[in-house]
Amino acid sequence: MSGNSDEAFHRTGSFRRVLPPGNDTTGISGIAVKSTNTNNSYINANYIPFFLEYTLMSEFNILSKKLIPGVYVIPADKTPFIWFGVIFPRYGLYKNGVFRFRILIDSNWPNCDCPKVIFETPLFHPLVNAITGEMNTQYHFPEWKKGVSRIWHVIDHVSKSFYDIPRTKTPENSEAAELLKTDNEKYVKKCEDCVVQSQVDIYKLPKHSENNDPNYLVFDVYDEEIHGTVRRSWLQQKENDNKSQHLSWVQPGSLEPFSRPNM
């Protein structure tokens, strides 16, 4: 298992994996995973890394059903403990921005603190550290409750932070917090500059090891020859949907259902 981990852990389209023989407890991310809960000693050690992955995939399944507007997230291919995301704010001060981020989940999941959110695109925001890009999730999740707190809650909080900017007393970016409080015009200008820069930076690959993951989110400049056909098909579908007629089955002046007049 440790010698041919890539083959042994080959994932199918449904994220399922086949449990290989052996007593090695090396996780799919190459990290040795051990149970921190002595009450779960009845669980075969071979199954612990698979239990963790399936738990995280169930979290992702829940997220995919929430349809958080303007947010796209996908787990890394090489490890379930890293998720890649990008947010497209649809209104407010950060409208038209494109902000890429990562979610880092502790290998002791779910017996751990709130997952970390690291913005790779520079973001001028009171909750985001200007140097590291880490968003302060403790502001909203002072305590991570196993079985209650969900990863989709974190992502939803990230999304809402772009529209409802908190005036916290313990900001990660003191300059942003001070401008938000004392000079709204200057804060707005900083946000506008941030949005413009994000539209440039989104085409750049950050310098970290995760950017070579097959699921890492990469953006290309629009090319009519490559993307034009797909774009036009989407626009045509939208136009067709708008033209579709929705007929009433209640005749005007009548309260009787299915009273459509004969034609």
mmCIF file of C-alpha atoms in Angstrom:
data_model
loop_
_atom_site.group_PDB
_atom_site.id
_atom_site.type_symbol
_atom_site.label_atom_id
_atom_site.label_comp_id
_atom_site.label_asym_id
_atom_site.label_seq_id
_atom_site.Cartn_x
_atom_site.Cartn_y
_atom_site.Cartn_z
ATOM 1 C CA MET A 1 0.000 0.000 0.000
ATOM 2 C CA SER A 2 2.770 2.447 0.874
ATOM 3 C CA GLY A 3 4.733 1.515 -2.248
ATOM 4 C CA ASN A 4 1.920 1.929 -4.799
ATOM 5 C CA SER A 5 -0.459 4.255 -3.013
ATOM 6 C CA ASP A 6 -1.594 6.050 -6.186
ATOM 7 C CA GLU A 7 -2.754 2.808 -7.790
ATOM 8 C CA ALA A 8 -4.180 1.305 -4.620
ATOM 9 C CA PHE A 9 -6.246 4.412 -3.931
ATOM 10 C CA HIS A 10 -7.459 5.039 -7.462
ATOM 11 C CA ARG A 11 -10.724 6.945 -7.181
ATOM 12 C CA THR A 12 -13.699 6.264 -9.453
ATOM 13 C CA GLY A 13 -16.124 8.905 -10.643
ATOM 14 C CA SER A 14 -18.208 8.553 -7.486
ATOM 15 C CA PHE A 15 -15.181 9.188 -5.238
ATOM 16 C CA ARG A 16 -15.243 5.569 -4.067
ATOM 17 C CA ARG A 17 -12.009 3.785 -3.291
ATOM 18 C CA VAL A 18 -11.094 0.163 -2.870
ATOM 19 C CA LEU A 19 -9.618 -0.815 0.476
ATOM 20 C CA PRO A 20 -6.258 -2.504 -0.138
ATOM 21 C CA PRO A 21 -4.893 -5.252 2.106
ATOM 22 C CA GLY A 22 -2.313 -4.557 4.780
ATOM 23 C CA ASN A 23 -1.988 -2.856 8.131
ATOM 24 C CA ASP A 24 -0.586 0.461 6.941
ATOM 25 C CA THR A 25 -2.672 3.380 8.239
ATOM 26 C CA THR A 26 -1.168 5.941 5.883
ATOM 27 C CA GLY A 27 -3.967 8.201 4.708
ATOM 28 C CA ILE A 28 -4.772 9.051 1.136
ATOM 29 C CA SER A 29 -2.964 12.342 1.518
ATOM 30 C CA GLY A 30 0.230 10.577 2.528
ATOM 31 C CA ILE A 31 -0.362 11.532 6.164
ATOM 32 C CA ALA A 32 -0.381 8.869 8.843
ATOM 33 C CA VAL A 33 -3.852 9.044 10.342
ATOM 34 C CA LYS A 34 -4.583 7.738 13.812
ATOM 35 C CA SER A 35 -7.775 7.809 15.782
ATOM 36 C CA THR A 36 -7.676 10.396 18.566
ATOM 37 C CA ASN A 37 -10.798 9.019 20.177
ATOM 38 C CA THR A 38 -10.072 5.999 22.368
ATOM 39 C CA ASN A 39 -13.794 5.232 22.414
ATOM 40 C CA ASN A 40 -13.552 4.282 18.728
ATOM 41 C CA SER A 41 -10.992 1.546 19.341
ATOM 42 C CA TYR A 42 -13.422 -0.963 17.853
ATOM 43 C CA ILE A 43 -12.800 0.554 14.397
ATOM 44 C CA ASN A 44 -10.252 -1.368 12.360
ATOM 45 C CA ALA A 45 -7.207 0.868 11.900
ATOM 46 C CA ASN A 46 -7.184 0.077 8.171
ATOM 47 C CA TYR A 47 -10.527 1.819 7.772
ATOM 48 C CA ILE A 48 -9.710 5.088 9.552
ATOM 49 C CA PRO A 49 -8.376 7.024 6.526
ATOM 50 C CA PHE A 50 -11.300 5.796 4.416
ATOM 51 C CA PHE A 51 -13.766 6.759 7.122
ATOM 52 C CA LEU A 52 -12.285 10.270 7.146
ATOM 53 C CA GLU A 53 -12.491 10.625 3.385
ATOM 54 C CA TYR A 54 -16.066 9.393 3.144
ATOM 55 C CA THR A 55 -17.035 11.751 5.946
ATOM 56 C CA LEU A 56 -15.513 14.679 4.076
ATOM 57 C CA MET A 57 -17.113 13.610 0.805
ATOM 58 C CA SER A 58 -20.481 13.588 2.573
ATOM 59 C CA GLU A 59 -19.728 17.153 3.668
ATOM 60 C CA PHE A 60 -19.050 18.062 0.052
ATOM 61 C CA ASN A 61 -22.264 16.356 -1.033
ATOM 62 C CA ILE A 62 -24.221 18.524 1.413
ATOM 63 C CA LEU A 63 -22.451 21.634 0.125
ATOM 64 C CA SER A 64 -23.268 20.804 -3.490
ATOM 65 C CA LYS A 65 -26.985 20.752 -2.620
ATOM 66 C CA LYS A 66 -26.920 24.176 -0.929
ATOM 67 C CA LEU A 67 -26.189 26.047 -4.176
ATOM 68 C CA ILE A 68 -24.521 29.024 -2.514
ATOM 69 C CA PRO A 69 -24.727 31.829 -5.130
ATOM 70 C CA GLY A 70 -21.519 32.865 -6.834
ATOM 71 C CA VAL A 71 -19.341 30.225 -5.148
ATOM 72 C CA TYR A 72 -17.611 27.234 -6.744
ATOM 73 C CA VAL A 73 -15.773 24.669 -4.605
ATOM 74 C CA ILE A 74 -14.122 21.323 -5.367
ATOM 75 C CA PRO A 75 -11.997 18.994 -3.190
ATOM 76 C CA ALA A 76 -8.403 18.426 -4.219
ATOM 77 C CA ASP A 77 -7.705 15.248 -6.147
ATOM 78 C CA LYS A 78 -4.680 14.257 -4.079
ATOM 79 C CA THR A 79 -6.088 14.831 -0.592
ATOM 80 C CA PRO A 80 -9.557 15.340 0.897
ATOM 81 C CA PHE A 81 -8.124 17.753 3.471
ATOM 82 C CA ILE A 82 -7.753 20.594 0.938
ATOM 83 C CA TRP A 83 -10.630 22.124 -1.013
ATOM 84 C CA PHE A 84 -10.226 24.701 -3.770
ATOM 85 C CA GLY A 85 -12.732 27.499 -4.201
ATOM 86 C CA VAL A 86 -13.489 30.706 -6.055
ATOM 87 C CA ILE A 87 -16.126 33.324 -5.323
ATOM 88 C CA PHE A 88 -17.712 35.763 -7.762
ATOM 89 C CA PRO A 89 -19.482 38.482 -5.696
ATOM 90 C CA ARG A 90 -22.662 39.458 -7.514
ATOM 91 C CA TYR A 91 -23.322 42.792 -5.823
ATOM 92 C CA GLY A 92 -21.908 45.117 -3.200
ATOM 93 C CA LEU A 93 -18.433 46.618 -2.878
ATOM 94 C CA TYR A 94 -16.687 43.546 -4.301
ATOM 95 C CA LYS A 95 -18.979 43.053 -7.299
ATOM 96 C CA ASN A 96 -17.225 41.712 -10.437
ATOM 97 C CA GLY A 97 -14.270 40.505 -8.389
ATOM 98 C CA VAL A 98 -12.898 36.965 -8.743
ATOM 99 C CA PHE A 99 -11.386 35.709 -5.509
ATOM 100 C CA ARG A 100 -9.686 32.326 -5.269
ATOM 101 C CA PHE A 101 -9.324 30.599 -1.898
ATOM 102 C CA ARG A 102 -8.396 27.296 -0.272
ATOM 103 C CA ILE A 103 -10.020 25.476 2.623
ATOM 104 C CA LEU A 104 -7.581 23.571 4.831
ATOM 105 C CA ILE A 105 -9.074 20.813 6.971
ATOM 106 C CA ASP A 106 -7.202 19.298 9.888
ATOM 107 C CA SER A 107 -6.246 15.616 9.480
ATOM 108 C CA ASN A 108 -7.930 14.913 12.844
ATOM 109 C CA TRP A 109 -11.312 15.748 11.337
ATOM 110 C CA PRO A 110 -13.938 15.911 12.791
ATOM 111 C CA ASN A 111 -12.173 16.231 16.164
ATOM 112 C CA CYS A 112 -10.578 19.562 15.294
ATOM 113 C CA ASP A 113 -11.047 23.308 15.089
ATOM 114 C CA CYS A 114 -12.841 25.159 12.316
ATOM 115 C CA PRO A 115 -11.262 24.610 8.864
ATOM 116 C CA LYS A 116 -8.975 27.417 7.742
ATOM 117 C CA VAL A 117 -9.880 29.656 4.811
ATOM 118 C CA ILE A 118 -6.894 31.082 2.912
ATOM 119 C CA PHE A 119 -7.451 33.629 0.141
ATOM 120 C CA GLU A 120 -4.913 33.337 -2.649
ATOM 121 C CA THR A 121 -6.237 36.460 -4.377
ATOM 122 C CA PRO A 122 -5.352 39.597 -2.355
ATOM 123 C CA LEU A 123 -8.499 40.755 -0.558
ATOM 124 C CA PHE A 124 -8.883 44.063 1.298
ATOM 125 C CA HIS A 125 -11.246 43.057 4.088
ATOM 126 C CA PRO A 126 -11.326 43.472 7.905
ATOM 127 C CA LEU A 127 -11.449 39.695 8.450
ATOM 128 C CA VAL A 128 -8.624 38.807 6.032
ATOM 129 C CA ASN A 129 -4.954 39.012 6.973
ATOM 130 C CA ALA A 130 -3.223 41.203 4.389
ATOM 131 C CA ILE A 131 -0.017 39.107 4.502
ATOM 132 C CA THR A 132 -1.161 35.488 4.862
ATOM 133 C CA GLY A 133 -4.591 35.814 3.224
ATOM 134 C CA GLU A 134 -6.203 33.832 6.050
ATOM 135 C CA MET A 135 -9.760 34.790 6.948
ATOM 136 C CA ASN A 136 -10.658 34.899 10.612
ATOM 137 C CA THR A 137 -13.332 32.214 10.938
ATOM 138 C CA GLN A 138 -13.197 32.336 14.745
ATOM 139 C CA TYR A 139 -15.246 35.522 14.507
ATOM 140 C CA HIS A 140 -18.224 33.466 13.358
ATOM 141 C CA PHE A 141 -17.228 30.029 14.681
ATOM 142 C CA PRO A 142 -15.730 30.566 18.159
ATOM 143 C CA GLU A 143 -16.332 26.872 18.799
ATOM 144 C CA TRP A 144 -16.403 24.107 16.202
ATOM 145 C CA LYS A 145 -19.085 21.636 17.252
ATOM 146 C CA LYS A 146 -18.633 18.104 15.970
ATOM 147 C CA GLY A 147 -21.767 16.865 14.222
ATOM 148 C CA VAL A 148 -23.340 20.329 14.269
ATOM 149 C CA SER A 149 -20.912 22.653 12.505
ATOM 150 C CA ARG A 150 -20.556 21.890 8.798
ATOM 151 C CA ILE A 151 -18.059 22.915 6.151
ATOM 152 C CA TRP A 152 -20.849 24.433 4.095
ATOM 153 C CA HIS A 153 -21.523 26.755 7.043
ATOM 154 C CA VAL A 154 -17.963 28.047 6.703
ATOM 155 C CA ILE A 155 -18.310 28.625 2.955
ATOM 156 C CA ASP A 156 -21.664 30.320 3.433
ATOM 157 C CA HIS A 157 -20.036 32.593 6.026
ATOM 158 C CA VAL A 158 -17.239 33.405 3.567
ATOM 159 C CA SER A 159 -19.784 34.331 0.903
ATOM 160 C CA LYS A 160 -21.858 36.539 3.211
ATOM 161 C CA SER A 161 -18.730 38.340 4.439
ATOM 162 C CA PHE A 162 -18.468 39.975 1.018
ATOM 163 C CA TYR A 163 -21.909 41.544 1.343
ATOM 164 C CA ASP A 164 -22.334 42.141 5.064
ATOM 165 C CA ILE A 165 -18.918 43.417 6.135
ATOM 166 C CA PRO A 166 -18.547 43.040 9.911
ATOM 167 C CA ARG A 167 -17.251 45.851 12.117
ATOM 168 C CA THR A 168 -15.247 43.656 14.458
ATOM 169 C CA LYS A 169 -13.169 44.903 17.383
ATOM 170 C CA THR A 170 -10.464 42.336 16.627
ATOM 171 C CA PRO A 171 -9.821 42.666 12.871
ATOM 172 C CA GLU A 172 -7.186 40.791 10.911
ATOM 173 C CA ASN A 173 -6.648 43.855 8.766
ATOM 174 C CA SER A 174 -6.627 46.913 11.042
ATOM 175 C CA GLU A 175 -6.347 49.359 8.116
ATOM 176 C CA ALA A 176 -9.474 47.958 6.473
ATOM 177 C CA ALA A 177 -11.367 48.027 9.759
ATOM 178 C CA GLU A 178 -10.340 51.623 10.491
ATOM 179 C CA LEU A 179 -11.267 52.887 7.009
ATOM 180 C CA LEU A 180 -14.599 51.077 7.164
ATOM 181 C CA LYS A 181 -15.290 52.898 10.414
ATOM 182 C CA THR A 182 -13.916 56.384 9.684
ATOM 183 C CA ASP A 183 -13.544 56.900 5.917
ATOM 184 C CA ASN A 184 -16.101 54.981 3.880
ATOM 185 C CA GLU A 185 -15.126 56.702 0.615
ATOM 186 C CA LYS A 186 -11.519 55.567 0.931
ATOM 187 C CA TYR A 187 -12.611 52.057 1.899
ATOM 188 C CA VAL A 188 -14.783 51.844 -1.221
ATOM 189 C CA LYS A 189 -11.833 52.961 -3.369
ATOM 190 C CA LYS A 190 -9.637 50.254 -1.812
ATOM 191 C CA CYS A 191 -12.302 47.649 -2.598
ATOM 192 C CA GLU A 192 -12.590 48.846 -6.194
ATOM 193 C CA ASP A 193 -8.827 48.565 -6.632
ATOM 194 C CA CYS A 194 -8.989 45.106 -5.081
ATOM 195 C CA VAL A 195 -11.673 44.014 -7.570
ATOM 196 C CA VAL A 196 -9.708 45.287 -10.578
ATOM 197 C CA GLN A 197 -6.542 43.551 -9.404
ATOM 198 C CA SER A 198 -8.412 40.288 -8.820
ATOM 199 C CA GLN A 199 -9.464 40.234 -12.473
ATOM 200 C CA VAL A 200 -5.784 40.276 -13.392
ATOM 201 C CA ASP A 201 -4.460 37.948 -10.705
ATOM 202 C CA ILE A 202 -6.999 35.196 -11.422
ATOM 203 C CA TYR A 203 -4.953 34.152 -14.469
ATOM 204 C CA LYS A 204 -1.791 33.766 -12.395
ATOM 205 C CA LEU A 205 -0.815 30.567 -10.585
ATOM 206 C CA PRO A 206 0.081 31.101 -6.909
ATOM 207 C CA LYS A 207 3.429 29.710 -5.801
ATOM 208 C CA HIS A 208 2.451 26.759 -3.645
ATOM 209 C CA SER A 209 2.568 23.001 -4.078
ATOM 210 C CA GLU A 210 -1.202 22.544 -4.406
ATOM 211 C CA ASN A 211 -1.434 24.375 -7.728
ATOM 212 C CA ASN A 212 -0.277 21.232 -9.572
ATOM 213 C CA ASP A 213 -3.271 19.269 -8.288
ATOM 214 C CA PRO A 214 -5.524 18.073 -11.166
ATOM 215 C CA ASN A 215 -8.525 19.738 -9.494
ATOM 216 C CA TYR A 216 -6.849 23.091 -8.918
ATOM 217 C CA LEU A 217 -8.969 25.883 -10.384
ATOM 218 C CA VAL A 218 -7.199 27.436 -13.378
ATOM 219 C CA PHE A 219 -8.569 30.270 -15.515
ATOM 220 C CA ASP A 220 -7.782 31.107 -19.145
ATOM 221 C CA VAL A 221 -8.308 34.400 -20.957
ATOM 222 C CA TYR A 222 -11.448 34.308 -23.101
ATOM 223 C CA ASP A 223 -10.760 33.055 -26.606
ATOM 224 C CA GLU A 224 -13.611 33.281 -29.112
ATOM 225 C CA GLU A 225 -12.394 30.272 -31.103
ATOM 226 C CA ILE A 226 -12.213 28.083 -27.994
ATOM 227 C CA HIS A 227 -15.023 29.389 -25.803
ATOM 228 C CA GLY A 228 -17.332 31.108 -28.288
ATOM 229 C CA THR A 229 -19.410 28.063 -29.216
ATOM 230 C CA VAL A 230 -20.164 27.157 -25.611
ATOM 231 C CA ARG A 231 -20.972 30.777 -24.724
ATOM 232 C CA ARG A 232 -23.406 31.140 -27.608
ATOM 233 C CA SER A 233 -25.152 27.874 -26.723
ATOM 234 C CA TRP A 234 -25.678 29.084 -23.153
ATOM 235 C CA LEU A 235 -27.035 32.429 -24.329
ATOM 236 C CA GLN A 236 -29.341 30.695 -26.799
ATOM 237 C CA GLN A 237 -30.646 28.381 -24.096
ATOM 238 C CA LYS A 238 -31.327 31.364 -21.837
ATOM 239 C CA GLU A 239 -33.150 33.143 -24.662
ATOM 240 C CA ASN A 240 -35.265 30.046 -25.345
ATOM 241 C CA ASP A 241 -36.161 29.764 -21.668
ATOM 242 C CA ASN A 242 -37.299 33.393 -21.605
ATOM 243 C CA LYS A 243 -39.483 32.864 -24.698
ATOM 244 C CA SER A 244 -41.201 29.749 -23.365
ATOM 245 C CA GLN A 245 -44.897 30.318 -22.748
ATOM 246 C CA HIS A 246 -46.413 29.351 -19.437
ATOM 247 C CA LEU A 247 -50.135 28.733 -19.967
ATOM 248 C CA SER A 248 -52.653 29.079 -17.172
ATOM 249 C CA TRP A 249 -55.023 26.221 -16.572
ATOM 250 C CA VAL A 250 -57.517 28.528 -14.858
ATOM 251 C CA GLN A 251 -59.832 30.455 -17.193
ATOM 252 C CA PRO A 252 -59.940 34.223 -16.482
ATOM 253 C CA GLY A 253 -62.983 35.055 -14.380
ATOM 254 C CA SER A 254 -63.254 31.515 -13.036
ATOM 255 C CA LEU A 255 -61.983 29.934 -9.841
ATOM 256 C CA GLU A 256 -62.372 26.438 -11.207
ATOM 257 C CA PRO A 257 -59.030 24.705 -11.816
ATOM 258 C CA PHE A 258 -58.287 23.183 -15.200
ATOM 259 C CA SER A 259 -60.839 25.506 -16.806
ATOM 260 C CA ARG A 260 -58.721 26.331 -19.815
ATOM 261 C CA PRO A 261 -60.993 27.417 -22.685
ATOM 262 C CA ASN A 262 -61.310 25.163 -25.713
ATOM 263 C CA MET A 263 -59.131 26.302 -28.600
#
